[in-house]
Short mmCIF file of C-alpha atoms in Angstrom, two decimals:
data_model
loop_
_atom_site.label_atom_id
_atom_site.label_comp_id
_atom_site.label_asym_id
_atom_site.label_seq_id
_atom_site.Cartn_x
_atom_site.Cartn_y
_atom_site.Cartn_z
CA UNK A 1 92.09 75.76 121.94
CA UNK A 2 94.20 78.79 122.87
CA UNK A 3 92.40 82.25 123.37
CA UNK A 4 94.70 84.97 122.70
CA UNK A 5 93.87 88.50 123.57
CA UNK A 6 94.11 91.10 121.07
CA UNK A 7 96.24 93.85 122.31
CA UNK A 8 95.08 92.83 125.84
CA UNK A 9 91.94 93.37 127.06
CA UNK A 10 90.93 97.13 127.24
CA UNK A 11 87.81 97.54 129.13
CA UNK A 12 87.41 100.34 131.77
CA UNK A 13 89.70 102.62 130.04
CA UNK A 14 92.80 100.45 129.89
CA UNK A 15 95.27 101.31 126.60
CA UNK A 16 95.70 98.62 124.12
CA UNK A 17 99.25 96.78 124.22
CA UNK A 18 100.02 97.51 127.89
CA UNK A 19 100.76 95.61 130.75
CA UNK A 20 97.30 96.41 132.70
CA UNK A 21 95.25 95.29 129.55
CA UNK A 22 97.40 91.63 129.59
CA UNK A 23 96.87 91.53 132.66
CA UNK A 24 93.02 91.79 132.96
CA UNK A 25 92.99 89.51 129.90
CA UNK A 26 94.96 87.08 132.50
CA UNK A 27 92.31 87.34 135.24
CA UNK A 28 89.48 86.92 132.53
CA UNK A 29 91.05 83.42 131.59
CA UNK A 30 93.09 83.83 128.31
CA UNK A 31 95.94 81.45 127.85
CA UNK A 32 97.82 84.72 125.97
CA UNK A 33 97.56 88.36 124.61
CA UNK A 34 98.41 89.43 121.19
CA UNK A 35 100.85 93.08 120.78
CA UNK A 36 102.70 94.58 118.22
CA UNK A 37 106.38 95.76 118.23
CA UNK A 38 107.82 98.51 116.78
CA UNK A 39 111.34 100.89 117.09
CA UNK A 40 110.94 103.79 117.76
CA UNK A 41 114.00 106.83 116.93
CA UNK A 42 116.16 105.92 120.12
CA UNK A 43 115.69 102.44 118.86
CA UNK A 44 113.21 101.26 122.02
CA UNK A 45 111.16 98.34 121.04
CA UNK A 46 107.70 99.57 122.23
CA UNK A 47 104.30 97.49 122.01
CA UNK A 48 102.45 100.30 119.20
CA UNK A 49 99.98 99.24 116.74
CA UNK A 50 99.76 102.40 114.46
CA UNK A 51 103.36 102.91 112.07
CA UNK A 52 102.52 106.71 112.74
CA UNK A 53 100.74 109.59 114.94
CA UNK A 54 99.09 111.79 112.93
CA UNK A 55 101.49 112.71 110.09
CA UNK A 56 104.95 111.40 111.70
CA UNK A 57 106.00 108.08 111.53
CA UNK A 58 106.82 106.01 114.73
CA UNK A 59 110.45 105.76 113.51
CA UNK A 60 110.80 109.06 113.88
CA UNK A 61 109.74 109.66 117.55
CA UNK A 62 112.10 108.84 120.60
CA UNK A 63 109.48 106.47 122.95
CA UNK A 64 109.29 109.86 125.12
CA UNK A 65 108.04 111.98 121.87
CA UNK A 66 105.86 109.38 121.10
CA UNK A 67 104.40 108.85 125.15
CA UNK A 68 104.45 112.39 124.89
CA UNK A 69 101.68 112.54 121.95
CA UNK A 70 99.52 109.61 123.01
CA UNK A 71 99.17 110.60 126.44
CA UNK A 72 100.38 107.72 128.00
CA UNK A 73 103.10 105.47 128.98
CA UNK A 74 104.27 103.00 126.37
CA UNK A 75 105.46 99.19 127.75
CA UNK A 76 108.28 97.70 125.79
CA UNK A 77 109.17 94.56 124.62
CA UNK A 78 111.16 93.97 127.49
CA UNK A 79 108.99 94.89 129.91
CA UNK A 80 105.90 92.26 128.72
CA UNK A 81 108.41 89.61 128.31
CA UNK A 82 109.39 90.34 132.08
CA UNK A 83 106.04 90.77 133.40
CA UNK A 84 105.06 86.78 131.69
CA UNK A 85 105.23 83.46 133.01
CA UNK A 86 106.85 80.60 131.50
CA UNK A 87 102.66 79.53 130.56
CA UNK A 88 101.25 82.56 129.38
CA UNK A 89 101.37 83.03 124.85
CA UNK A 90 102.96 86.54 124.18
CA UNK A 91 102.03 86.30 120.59
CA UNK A 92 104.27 89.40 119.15
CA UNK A 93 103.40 90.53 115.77
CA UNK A 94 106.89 92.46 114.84
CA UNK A 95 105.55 95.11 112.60
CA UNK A 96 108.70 96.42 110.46
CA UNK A 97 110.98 94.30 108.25
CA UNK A 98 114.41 95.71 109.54
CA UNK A 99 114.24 95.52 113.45
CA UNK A 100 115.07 91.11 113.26
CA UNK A 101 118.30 91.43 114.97
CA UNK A 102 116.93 93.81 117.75
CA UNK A 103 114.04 91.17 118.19
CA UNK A 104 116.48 88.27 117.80
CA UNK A 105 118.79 89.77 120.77
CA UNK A 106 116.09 90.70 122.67
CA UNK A 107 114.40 87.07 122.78
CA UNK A 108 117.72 85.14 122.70
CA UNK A 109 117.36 86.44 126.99
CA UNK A 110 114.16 85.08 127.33
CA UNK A 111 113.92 81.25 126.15
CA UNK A 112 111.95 80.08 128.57
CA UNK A 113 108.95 81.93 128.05
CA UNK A 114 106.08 80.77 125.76
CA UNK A 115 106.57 83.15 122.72
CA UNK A 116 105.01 83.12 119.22
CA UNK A 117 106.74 85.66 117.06
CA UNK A 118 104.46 86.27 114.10
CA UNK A 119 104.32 89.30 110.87
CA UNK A 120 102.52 90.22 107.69
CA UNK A 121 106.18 90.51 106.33
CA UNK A 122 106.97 86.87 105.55
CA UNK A 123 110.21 87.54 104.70
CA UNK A 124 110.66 88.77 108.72
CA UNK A 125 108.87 85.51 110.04
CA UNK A 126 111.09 83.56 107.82
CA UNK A 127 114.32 85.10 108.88
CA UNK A 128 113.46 85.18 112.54
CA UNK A 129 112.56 81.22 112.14
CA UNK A 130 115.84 80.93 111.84
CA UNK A 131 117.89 82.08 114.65
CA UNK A 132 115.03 82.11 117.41
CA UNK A 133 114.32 79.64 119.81
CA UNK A 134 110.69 81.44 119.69
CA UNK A 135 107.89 79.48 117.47
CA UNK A 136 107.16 81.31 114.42
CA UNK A 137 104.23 81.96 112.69
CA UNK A 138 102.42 83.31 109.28
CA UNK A 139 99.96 85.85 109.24
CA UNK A 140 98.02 85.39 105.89
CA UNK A 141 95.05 88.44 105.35
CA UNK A 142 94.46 86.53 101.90
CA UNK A 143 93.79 82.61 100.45
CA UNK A 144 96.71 81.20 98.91
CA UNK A 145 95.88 80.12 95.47
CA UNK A 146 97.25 76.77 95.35
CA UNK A 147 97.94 74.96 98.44
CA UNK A 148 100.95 72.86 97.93
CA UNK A 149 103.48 75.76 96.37
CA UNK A 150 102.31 77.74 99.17
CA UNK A 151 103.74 74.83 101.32
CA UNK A 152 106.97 74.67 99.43
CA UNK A 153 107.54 78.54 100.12
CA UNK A 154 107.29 77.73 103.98
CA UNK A 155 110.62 77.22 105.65
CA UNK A 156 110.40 73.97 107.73
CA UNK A 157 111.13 75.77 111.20
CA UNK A 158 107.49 77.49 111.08
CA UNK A 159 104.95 76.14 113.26
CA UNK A 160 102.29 78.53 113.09
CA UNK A 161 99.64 80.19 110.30
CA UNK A 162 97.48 83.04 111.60
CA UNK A 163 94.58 83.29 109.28
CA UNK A 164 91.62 85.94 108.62
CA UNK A 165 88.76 83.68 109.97
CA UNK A 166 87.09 85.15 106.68
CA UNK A 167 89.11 83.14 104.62
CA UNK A 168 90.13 80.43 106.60
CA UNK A 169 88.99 76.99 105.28
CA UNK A 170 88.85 73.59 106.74
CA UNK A 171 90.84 72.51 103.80
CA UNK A 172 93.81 74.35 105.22
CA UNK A 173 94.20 72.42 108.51
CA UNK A 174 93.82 69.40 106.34
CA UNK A 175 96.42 70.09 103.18
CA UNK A 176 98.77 72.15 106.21
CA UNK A 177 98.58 69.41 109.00
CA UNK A 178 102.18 69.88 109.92
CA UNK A 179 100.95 73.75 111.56
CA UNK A 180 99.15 74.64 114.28
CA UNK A 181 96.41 77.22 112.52
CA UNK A 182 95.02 80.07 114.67
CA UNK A 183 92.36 82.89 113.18
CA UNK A 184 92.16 86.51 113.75
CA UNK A 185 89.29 89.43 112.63
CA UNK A 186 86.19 86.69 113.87
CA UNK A 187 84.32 89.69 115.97
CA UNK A 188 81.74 88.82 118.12
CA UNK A 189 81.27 85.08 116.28
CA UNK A 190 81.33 81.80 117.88
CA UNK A 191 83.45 79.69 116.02
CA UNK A 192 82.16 76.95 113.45
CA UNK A 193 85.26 75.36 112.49
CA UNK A 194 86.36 74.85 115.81
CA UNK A 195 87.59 71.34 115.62
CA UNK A 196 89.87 72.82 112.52
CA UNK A 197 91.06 75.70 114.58
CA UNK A 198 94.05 75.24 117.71
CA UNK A 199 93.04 79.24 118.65
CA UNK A 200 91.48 82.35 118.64
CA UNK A 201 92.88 86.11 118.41
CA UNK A 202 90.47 87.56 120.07
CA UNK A 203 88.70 91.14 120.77
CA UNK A 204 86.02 89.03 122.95
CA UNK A 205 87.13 87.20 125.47
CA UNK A 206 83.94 87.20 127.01
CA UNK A 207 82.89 85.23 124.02
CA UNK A 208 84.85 82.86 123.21
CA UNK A 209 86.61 81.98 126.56
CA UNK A 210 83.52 80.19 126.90
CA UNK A 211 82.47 79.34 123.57
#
């Protein structure tokens, strides 16, 4: 089962979705970290959960402006997928609909690195499926009503479905066999459906590194 860290691991004072949180969530044993990828105005790719600080959006801050109001220095896209190995899971949620081709010609550099490009914003995952070498993935925050028209909507070059471990079912990994099915949002929980599960997004590696 892969453990991926979520945003890193950010103990001691270490910023989310930075290079020094992957890399302590290396040294404490996870096969991968978890970060999310924005644009910024000057069209950087930067690794930025929040779509604004305070009341201006991301996409309207050049990655200085932005460094500039956090109070630290931002890693981009570039720079995590230099920093990897060929081993180590950069799962990459890409958090805005219209930034594909800057991820697709970003990526297109990088083949030989383990990536799993993921997004709430289907339509993204699906397009990205497409014209990446990168495995693709889901993220679902809700149960799909039906099983098999939810399979039908899935384009065949996904391999992935991230799930809320709140609504993730053991039916799923039997009905979507075809996908490897990892859960996000479990806490500090040990896992129950383990044998169902292939990995963990995880806030505690502590936890379920050994679990």
């Amino acid at each position: 089962m892969e453990i991926l860290a979520h945003r890193g691991s950010t103990a001691d004072g270490i910023n989310e979705n930075t290079l020094p949180a992957f890399e302590r969530a290396k040294k404490l044993g996870a096969h991968g970290i978890e970060t999310d990828v924005r644009m910024t105005k000057d069209k950087e790719l930067v690794l930025f959960h929040d779509n604004s600080v305070g009341k201006k959006a991301i996409r309207k801050l050049t990655k200085k402006q932005l460094e500039s109001r956090i109070g630290y220095k931002l890693d981009t896209l570039n720079d995590v997928l230099n920093w990897s190995d060929n081993e180590f899971m950069l799962n990459l949620e890409i958090k805005e609909g219209d930034i594909v081709g800057e991820i697709y010609e970003e990526l297109k550099r990088f083949k030989q690195k383990n990536i799993l490009v993921s997004s709430f914003h289907h339509p993204t995952a699906f397009k990205l499926s497409k014209v990446t070498s990168a495995k693709c993935g889901l993220l679902m925050p809700v149960r799909p009503v039906y099983i098999k028209p939810f399979m039908q909507l899935i384009p065949a070059h996904l391999e992935y479905i991230i799930w809320d471990y709140d609504i993730y079912d053991t039916e799923f990994k039997a009905e979507l066999v075809i996908y490897k099915h990892i859960v996000y949002n479990m806490g500090e929980m040990v896992p129950t459906k383990k044998e169902f599960i292939d990995g963990i997004i995880s806030d505690h590696l502590d936890i379920h590194i050994k679990s």
